[in-house]
mmCIF file of C-alpha atoms in Angstrom:
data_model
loop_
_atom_site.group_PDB
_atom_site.id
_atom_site.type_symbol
_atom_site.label_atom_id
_atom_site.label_comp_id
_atom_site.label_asym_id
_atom_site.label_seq_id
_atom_site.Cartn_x
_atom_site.Cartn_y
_atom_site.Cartn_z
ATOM 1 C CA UNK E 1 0.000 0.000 0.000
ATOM 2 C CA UNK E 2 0.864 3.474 -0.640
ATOM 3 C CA UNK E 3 2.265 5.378 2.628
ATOM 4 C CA UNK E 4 1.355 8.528 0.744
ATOM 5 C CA UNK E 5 -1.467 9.152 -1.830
ATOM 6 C CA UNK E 6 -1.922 11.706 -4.105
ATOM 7 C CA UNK E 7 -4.599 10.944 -5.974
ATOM 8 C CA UNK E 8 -4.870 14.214 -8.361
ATOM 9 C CA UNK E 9 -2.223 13.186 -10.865
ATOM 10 C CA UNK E 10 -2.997 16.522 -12.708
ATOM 11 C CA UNK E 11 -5.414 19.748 -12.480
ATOM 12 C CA UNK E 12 -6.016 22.447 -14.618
ATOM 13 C CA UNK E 13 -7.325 25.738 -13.298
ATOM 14 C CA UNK E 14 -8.049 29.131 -14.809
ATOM 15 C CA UNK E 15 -5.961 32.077 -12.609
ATOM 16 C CA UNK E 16 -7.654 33.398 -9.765
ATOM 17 C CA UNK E 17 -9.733 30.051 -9.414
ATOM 18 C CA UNK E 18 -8.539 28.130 -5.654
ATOM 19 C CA UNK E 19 -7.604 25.274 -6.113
ATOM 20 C CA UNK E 20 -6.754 22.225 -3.578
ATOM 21 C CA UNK E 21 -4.380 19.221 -3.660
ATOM 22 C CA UNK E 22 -5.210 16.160 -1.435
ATOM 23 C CA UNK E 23 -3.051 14.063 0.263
ATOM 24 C CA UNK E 24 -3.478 11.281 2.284
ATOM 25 C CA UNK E 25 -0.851 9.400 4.336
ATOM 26 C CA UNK E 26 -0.678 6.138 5.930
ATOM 27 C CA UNK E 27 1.603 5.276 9.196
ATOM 28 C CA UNK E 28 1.213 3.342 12.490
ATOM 29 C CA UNK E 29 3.549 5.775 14.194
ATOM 30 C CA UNK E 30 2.107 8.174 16.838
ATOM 31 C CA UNK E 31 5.116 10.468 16.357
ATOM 32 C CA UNK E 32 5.295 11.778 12.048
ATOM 33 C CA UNK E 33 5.796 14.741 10.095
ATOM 34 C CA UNK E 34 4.571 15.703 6.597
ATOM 35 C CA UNK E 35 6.142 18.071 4.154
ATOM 36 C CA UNK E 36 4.775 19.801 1.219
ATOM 37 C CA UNK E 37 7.852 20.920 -1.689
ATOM 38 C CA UNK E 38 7.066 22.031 -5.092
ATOM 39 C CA UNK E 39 8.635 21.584 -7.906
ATOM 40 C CA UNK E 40 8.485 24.164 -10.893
ATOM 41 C CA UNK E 41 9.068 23.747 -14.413
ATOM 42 C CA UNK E 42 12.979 24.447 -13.532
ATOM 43 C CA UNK E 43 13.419 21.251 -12.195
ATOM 44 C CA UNK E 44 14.346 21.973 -8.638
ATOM 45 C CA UNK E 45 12.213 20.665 -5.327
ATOM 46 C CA UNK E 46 11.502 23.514 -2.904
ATOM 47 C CA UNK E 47 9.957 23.158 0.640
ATOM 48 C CA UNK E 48 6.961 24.823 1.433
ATOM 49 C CA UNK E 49 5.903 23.399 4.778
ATOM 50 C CA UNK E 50 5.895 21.090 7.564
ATOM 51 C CA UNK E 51 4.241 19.963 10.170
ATOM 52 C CA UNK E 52 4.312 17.344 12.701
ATOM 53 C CA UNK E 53 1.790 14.652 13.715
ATOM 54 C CA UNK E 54 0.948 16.732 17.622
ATOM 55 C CA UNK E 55 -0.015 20.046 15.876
ATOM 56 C CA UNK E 56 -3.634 20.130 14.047
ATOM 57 C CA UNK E 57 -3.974 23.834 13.635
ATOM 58 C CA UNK E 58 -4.580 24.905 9.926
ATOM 59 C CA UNK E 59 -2.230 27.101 8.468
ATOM 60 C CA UNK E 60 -2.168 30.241 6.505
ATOM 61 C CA UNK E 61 1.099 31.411 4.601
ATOM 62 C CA UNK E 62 -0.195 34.464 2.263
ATOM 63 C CA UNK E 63 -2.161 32.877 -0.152
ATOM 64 C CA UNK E 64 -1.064 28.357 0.293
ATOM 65 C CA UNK E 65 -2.668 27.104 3.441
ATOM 66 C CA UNK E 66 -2.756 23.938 4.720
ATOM 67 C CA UNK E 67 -5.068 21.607 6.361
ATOM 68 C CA UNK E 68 -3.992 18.629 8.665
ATOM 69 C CA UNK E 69 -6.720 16.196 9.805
ATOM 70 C CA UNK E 70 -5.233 12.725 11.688
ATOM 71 C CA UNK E 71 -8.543 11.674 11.849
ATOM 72 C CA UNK E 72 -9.029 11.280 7.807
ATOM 73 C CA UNK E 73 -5.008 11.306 7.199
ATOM 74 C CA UNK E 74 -5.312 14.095 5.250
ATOM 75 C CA UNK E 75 -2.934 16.763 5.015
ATOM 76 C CA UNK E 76 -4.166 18.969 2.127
ATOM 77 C CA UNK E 77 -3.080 21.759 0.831
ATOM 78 C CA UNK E 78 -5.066 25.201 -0.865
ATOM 79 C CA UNK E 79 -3.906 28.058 -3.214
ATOM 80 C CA UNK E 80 -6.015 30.725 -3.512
ATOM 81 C CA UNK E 81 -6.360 32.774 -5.938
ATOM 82 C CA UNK E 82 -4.085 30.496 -8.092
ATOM 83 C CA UNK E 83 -1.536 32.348 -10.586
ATOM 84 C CA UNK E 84 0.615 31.687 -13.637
ATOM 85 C CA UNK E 85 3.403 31.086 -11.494
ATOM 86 C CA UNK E 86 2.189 28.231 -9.170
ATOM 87 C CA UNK E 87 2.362 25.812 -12.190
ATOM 88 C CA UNK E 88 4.559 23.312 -10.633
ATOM 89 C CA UNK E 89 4.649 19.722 -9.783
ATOM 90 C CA UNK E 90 3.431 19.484 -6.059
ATOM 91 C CA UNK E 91 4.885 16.606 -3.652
ATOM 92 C CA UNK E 92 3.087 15.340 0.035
ATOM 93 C CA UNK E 93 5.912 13.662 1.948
ATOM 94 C CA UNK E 94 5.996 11.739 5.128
ATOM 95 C CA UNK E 95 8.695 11.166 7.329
ATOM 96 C CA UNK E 96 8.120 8.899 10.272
ATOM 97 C CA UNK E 97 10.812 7.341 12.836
ATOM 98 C CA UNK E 98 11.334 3.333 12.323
ATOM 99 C CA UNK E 99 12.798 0.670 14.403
ATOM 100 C CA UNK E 100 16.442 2.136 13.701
ATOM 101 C CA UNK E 101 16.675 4.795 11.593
ATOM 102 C CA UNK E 102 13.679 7.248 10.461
ATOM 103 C CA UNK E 103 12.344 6.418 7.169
ATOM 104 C CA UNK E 104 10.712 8.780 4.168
ATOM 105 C CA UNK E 105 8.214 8.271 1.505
ATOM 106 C CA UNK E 106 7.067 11.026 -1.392
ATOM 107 C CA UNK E 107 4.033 10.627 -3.211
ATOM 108 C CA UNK E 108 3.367 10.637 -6.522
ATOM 109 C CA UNK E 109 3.261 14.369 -7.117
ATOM 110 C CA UNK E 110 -0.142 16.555 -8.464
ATOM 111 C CA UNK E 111 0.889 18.430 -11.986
ATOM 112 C CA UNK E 112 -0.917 21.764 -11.487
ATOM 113 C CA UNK E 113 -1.847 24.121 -14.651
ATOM 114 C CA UNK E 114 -2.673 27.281 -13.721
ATOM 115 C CA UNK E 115 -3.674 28.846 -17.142
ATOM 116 C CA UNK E 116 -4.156 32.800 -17.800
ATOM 117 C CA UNK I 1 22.655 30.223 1.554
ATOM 118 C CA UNK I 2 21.892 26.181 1.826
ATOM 119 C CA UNK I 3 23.578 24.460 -1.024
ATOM 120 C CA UNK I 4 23.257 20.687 -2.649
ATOM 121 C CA UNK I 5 24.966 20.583 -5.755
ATOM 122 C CA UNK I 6 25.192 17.913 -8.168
ATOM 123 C CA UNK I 7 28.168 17.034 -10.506
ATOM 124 C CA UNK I 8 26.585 16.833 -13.560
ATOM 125 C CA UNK I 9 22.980 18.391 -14.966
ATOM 126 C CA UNK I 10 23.028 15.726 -17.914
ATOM 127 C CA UNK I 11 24.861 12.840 -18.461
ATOM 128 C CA UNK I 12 24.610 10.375 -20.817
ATOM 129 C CA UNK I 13 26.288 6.839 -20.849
ATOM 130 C CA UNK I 14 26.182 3.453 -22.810
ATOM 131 C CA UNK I 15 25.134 0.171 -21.245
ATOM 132 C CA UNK I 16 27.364 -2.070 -18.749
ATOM 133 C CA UNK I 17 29.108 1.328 -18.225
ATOM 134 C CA UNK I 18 30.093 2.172 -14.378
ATOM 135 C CA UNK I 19 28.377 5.814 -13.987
ATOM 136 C CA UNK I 20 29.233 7.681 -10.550
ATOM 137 C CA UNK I 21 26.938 10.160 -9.436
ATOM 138 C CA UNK I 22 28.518 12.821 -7.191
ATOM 139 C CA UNK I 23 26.593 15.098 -4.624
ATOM 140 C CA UNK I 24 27.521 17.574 -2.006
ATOM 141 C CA UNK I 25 25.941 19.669 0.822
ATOM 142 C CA UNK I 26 27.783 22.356 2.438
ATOM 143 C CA UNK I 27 24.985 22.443 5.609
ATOM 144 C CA UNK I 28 26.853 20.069 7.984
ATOM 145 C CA UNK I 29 23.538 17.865 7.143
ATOM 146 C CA UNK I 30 23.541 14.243 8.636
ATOM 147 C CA UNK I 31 21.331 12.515 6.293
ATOM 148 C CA UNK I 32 21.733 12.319 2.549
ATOM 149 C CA UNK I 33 19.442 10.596 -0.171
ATOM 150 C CA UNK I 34 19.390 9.506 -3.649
ATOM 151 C CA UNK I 35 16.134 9.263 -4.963
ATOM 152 C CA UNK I 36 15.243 8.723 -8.820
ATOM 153 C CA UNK I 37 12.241 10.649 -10.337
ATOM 154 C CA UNK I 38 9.744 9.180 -13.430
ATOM 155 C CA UNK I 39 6.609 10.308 -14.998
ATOM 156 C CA UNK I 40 3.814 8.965 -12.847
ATOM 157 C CA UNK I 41 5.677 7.823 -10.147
ATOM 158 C CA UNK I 42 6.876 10.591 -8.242
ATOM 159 C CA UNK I 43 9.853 10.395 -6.018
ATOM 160 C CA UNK I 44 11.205 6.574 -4.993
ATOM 161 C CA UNK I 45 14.366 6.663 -2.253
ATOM 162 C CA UNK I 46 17.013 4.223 -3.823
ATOM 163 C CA UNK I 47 19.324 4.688 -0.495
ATOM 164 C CA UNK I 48 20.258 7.014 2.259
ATOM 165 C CA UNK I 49 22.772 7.873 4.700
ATOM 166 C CA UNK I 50 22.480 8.847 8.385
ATOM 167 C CA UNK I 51 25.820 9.177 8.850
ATOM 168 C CA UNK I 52 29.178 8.808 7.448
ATOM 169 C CA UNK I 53 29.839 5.308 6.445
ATOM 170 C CA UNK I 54 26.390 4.406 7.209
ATOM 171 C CA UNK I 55 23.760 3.549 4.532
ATOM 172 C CA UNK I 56 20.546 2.149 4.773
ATOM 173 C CA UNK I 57 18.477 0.731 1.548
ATOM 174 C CA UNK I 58 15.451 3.070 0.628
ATOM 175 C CA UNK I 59 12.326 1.346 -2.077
ATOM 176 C CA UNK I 60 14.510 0.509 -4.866
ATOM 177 C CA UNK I 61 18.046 -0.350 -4.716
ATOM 178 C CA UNK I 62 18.935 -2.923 -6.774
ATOM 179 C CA UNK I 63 21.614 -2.064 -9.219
ATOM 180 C CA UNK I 64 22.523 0.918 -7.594
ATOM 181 C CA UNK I 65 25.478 1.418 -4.530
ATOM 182 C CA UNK I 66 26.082 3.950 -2.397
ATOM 183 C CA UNK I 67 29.098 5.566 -0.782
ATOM 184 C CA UNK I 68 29.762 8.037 1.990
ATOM 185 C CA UNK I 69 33.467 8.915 3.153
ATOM 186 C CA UNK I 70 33.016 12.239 4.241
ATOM 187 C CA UNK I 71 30.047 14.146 5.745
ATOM 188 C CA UNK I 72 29.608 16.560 2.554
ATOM 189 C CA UNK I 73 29.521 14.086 -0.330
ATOM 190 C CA UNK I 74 27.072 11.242 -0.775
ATOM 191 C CA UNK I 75 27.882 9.047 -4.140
ATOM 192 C CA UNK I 76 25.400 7.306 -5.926
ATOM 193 C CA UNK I 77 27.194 4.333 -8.313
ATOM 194 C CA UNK I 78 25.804 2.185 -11.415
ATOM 195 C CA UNK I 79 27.634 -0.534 -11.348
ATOM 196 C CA UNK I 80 26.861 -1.894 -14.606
ATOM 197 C CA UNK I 81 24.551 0.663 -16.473
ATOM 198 C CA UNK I 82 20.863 -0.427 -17.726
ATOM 199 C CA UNK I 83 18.742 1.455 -20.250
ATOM 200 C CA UNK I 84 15.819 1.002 -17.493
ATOM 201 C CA UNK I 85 17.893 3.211 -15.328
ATOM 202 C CA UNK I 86 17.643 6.294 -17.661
ATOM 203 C CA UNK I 87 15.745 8.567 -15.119
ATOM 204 C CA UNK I 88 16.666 11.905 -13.351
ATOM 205 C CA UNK I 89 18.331 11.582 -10.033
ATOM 206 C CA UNK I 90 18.088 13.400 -7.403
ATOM 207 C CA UNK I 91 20.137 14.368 -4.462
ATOM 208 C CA UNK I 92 18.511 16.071 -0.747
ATOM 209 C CA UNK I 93 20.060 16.352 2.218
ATOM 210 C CA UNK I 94 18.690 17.773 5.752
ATOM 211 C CA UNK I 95 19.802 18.148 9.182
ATOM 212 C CA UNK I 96 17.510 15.292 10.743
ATOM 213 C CA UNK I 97 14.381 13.303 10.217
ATOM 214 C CA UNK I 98 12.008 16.009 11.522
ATOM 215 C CA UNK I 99 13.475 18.826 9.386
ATOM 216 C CA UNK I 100 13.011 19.370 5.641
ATOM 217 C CA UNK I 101 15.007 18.089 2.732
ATOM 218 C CA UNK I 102 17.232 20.569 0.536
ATOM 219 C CA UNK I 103 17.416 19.203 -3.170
ATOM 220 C CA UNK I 104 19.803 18.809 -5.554
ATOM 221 C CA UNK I 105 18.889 20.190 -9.115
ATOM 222 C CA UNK I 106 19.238 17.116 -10.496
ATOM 223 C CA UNK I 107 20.786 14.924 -12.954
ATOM 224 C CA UNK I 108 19.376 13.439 -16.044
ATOM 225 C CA UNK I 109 20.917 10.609 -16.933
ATOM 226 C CA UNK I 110 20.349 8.619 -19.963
ATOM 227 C CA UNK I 111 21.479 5.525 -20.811
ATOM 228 C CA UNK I 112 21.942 3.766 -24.199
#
């Protein structure tokens, strides 16, 4: 089974529409973290966010925010007001502590289109 | 400013050819990865390091070694090059498991 699921492999938006990518994790451990990185059509993964598996409370960052819920496994994440410029491959992650050495799993990435 | 850098943006090599892929971090980071990148499948870990020396297996290693001397550098080796290991690799490092990965641009590789 997938540890993490993105199940949007790709979404096309007009500008200004919000738009939200879903991700869903699986893990048995009580301590976790989950990352959100983006990568634009340059190539290069950037980080937008973390957050670990004690702290629920939404967040806001300008116009991305993000929305943790244990009890579905979500950890989703919203731009709105999308732009040109957020036309990037985005990547859930999940980093969780095995029996000797912490382990990490991406998902499969959403390919957002943000179109003028 | 954080820094991974990657030896080569594009490489391209013939099969049964050894093919070393170099990275380095100049953030005193502890853990290093490899991880390959295809359409449709997002990002698969072939191996990481928690320390020097030390290397653990990540979803997909076979064909591929590892090695770690120093702290900064974290090589990723093809022993004996495929064409089903044209892909672009990626390198990340970050400070611990709880903290965020810094990536590598990249390297395409292609083999023939």
């Amino acid at each position: 089974a997938q540890k993490v699921t993105q199940a949007q492999t790709e979404i096309s938006v007009v500008e200004k529409e919000d738009v939200t990518l879903d991700c869903v994790y699986e893990t048995r451990d009580t301590t976790y973290y989950l990352f959100w990185y983006k990568q634009p059509p340059s190539g290069e993964l950037v980080f937008l966010i973390r957050r670990n598996s004690f702290d629920e409370q939404n967040e806001i960052s300008g116009r991305y925010s993000w929305n943790f819920q244990k009890s579905t496994s979500s950890f989703n994440f919203t731009i709105t007001a999308s732009q040109v410029v957020d036309s990037a491959v985005y990547f859930c992650a999940l980093s969780e502590a095995g029996d000797n050495f912490n382990k990490f799993y991406f998902g499969s990435g959403t390919k957002l289109n943000v179109k003028p | 400013d954080v820094k991974v850098t990657q030896s080569s943006r594009y490489l391209v090599k013939r099969t049964g050819e050894k093919v070393f892929l170099e990275c380095v971090q100049d953030m005193d980071h502890e853990n290093m990865f490899w991880y390959r990148q295809d359409p449709g499948l997002g990002l698969r870990l072939i191996y990481f390091s928690y320390d020097v020396k030390m290397k653990e297996k990540g979803d997909i290693p076979e064909g591929y070694s590892v090695s770690r001397e120093k702290k900064e550098r974290f090589s990723l080796i093809l022993e004996s090059a495929s064409t089903n290991q044209t892909s672009m690799y990626l390198c990340a490092s970050s400070l611990s498991y709880v903290d965020e990965q810094f990536f590598g641009p990249g390297t395409r590789l292609t083999v023939l």
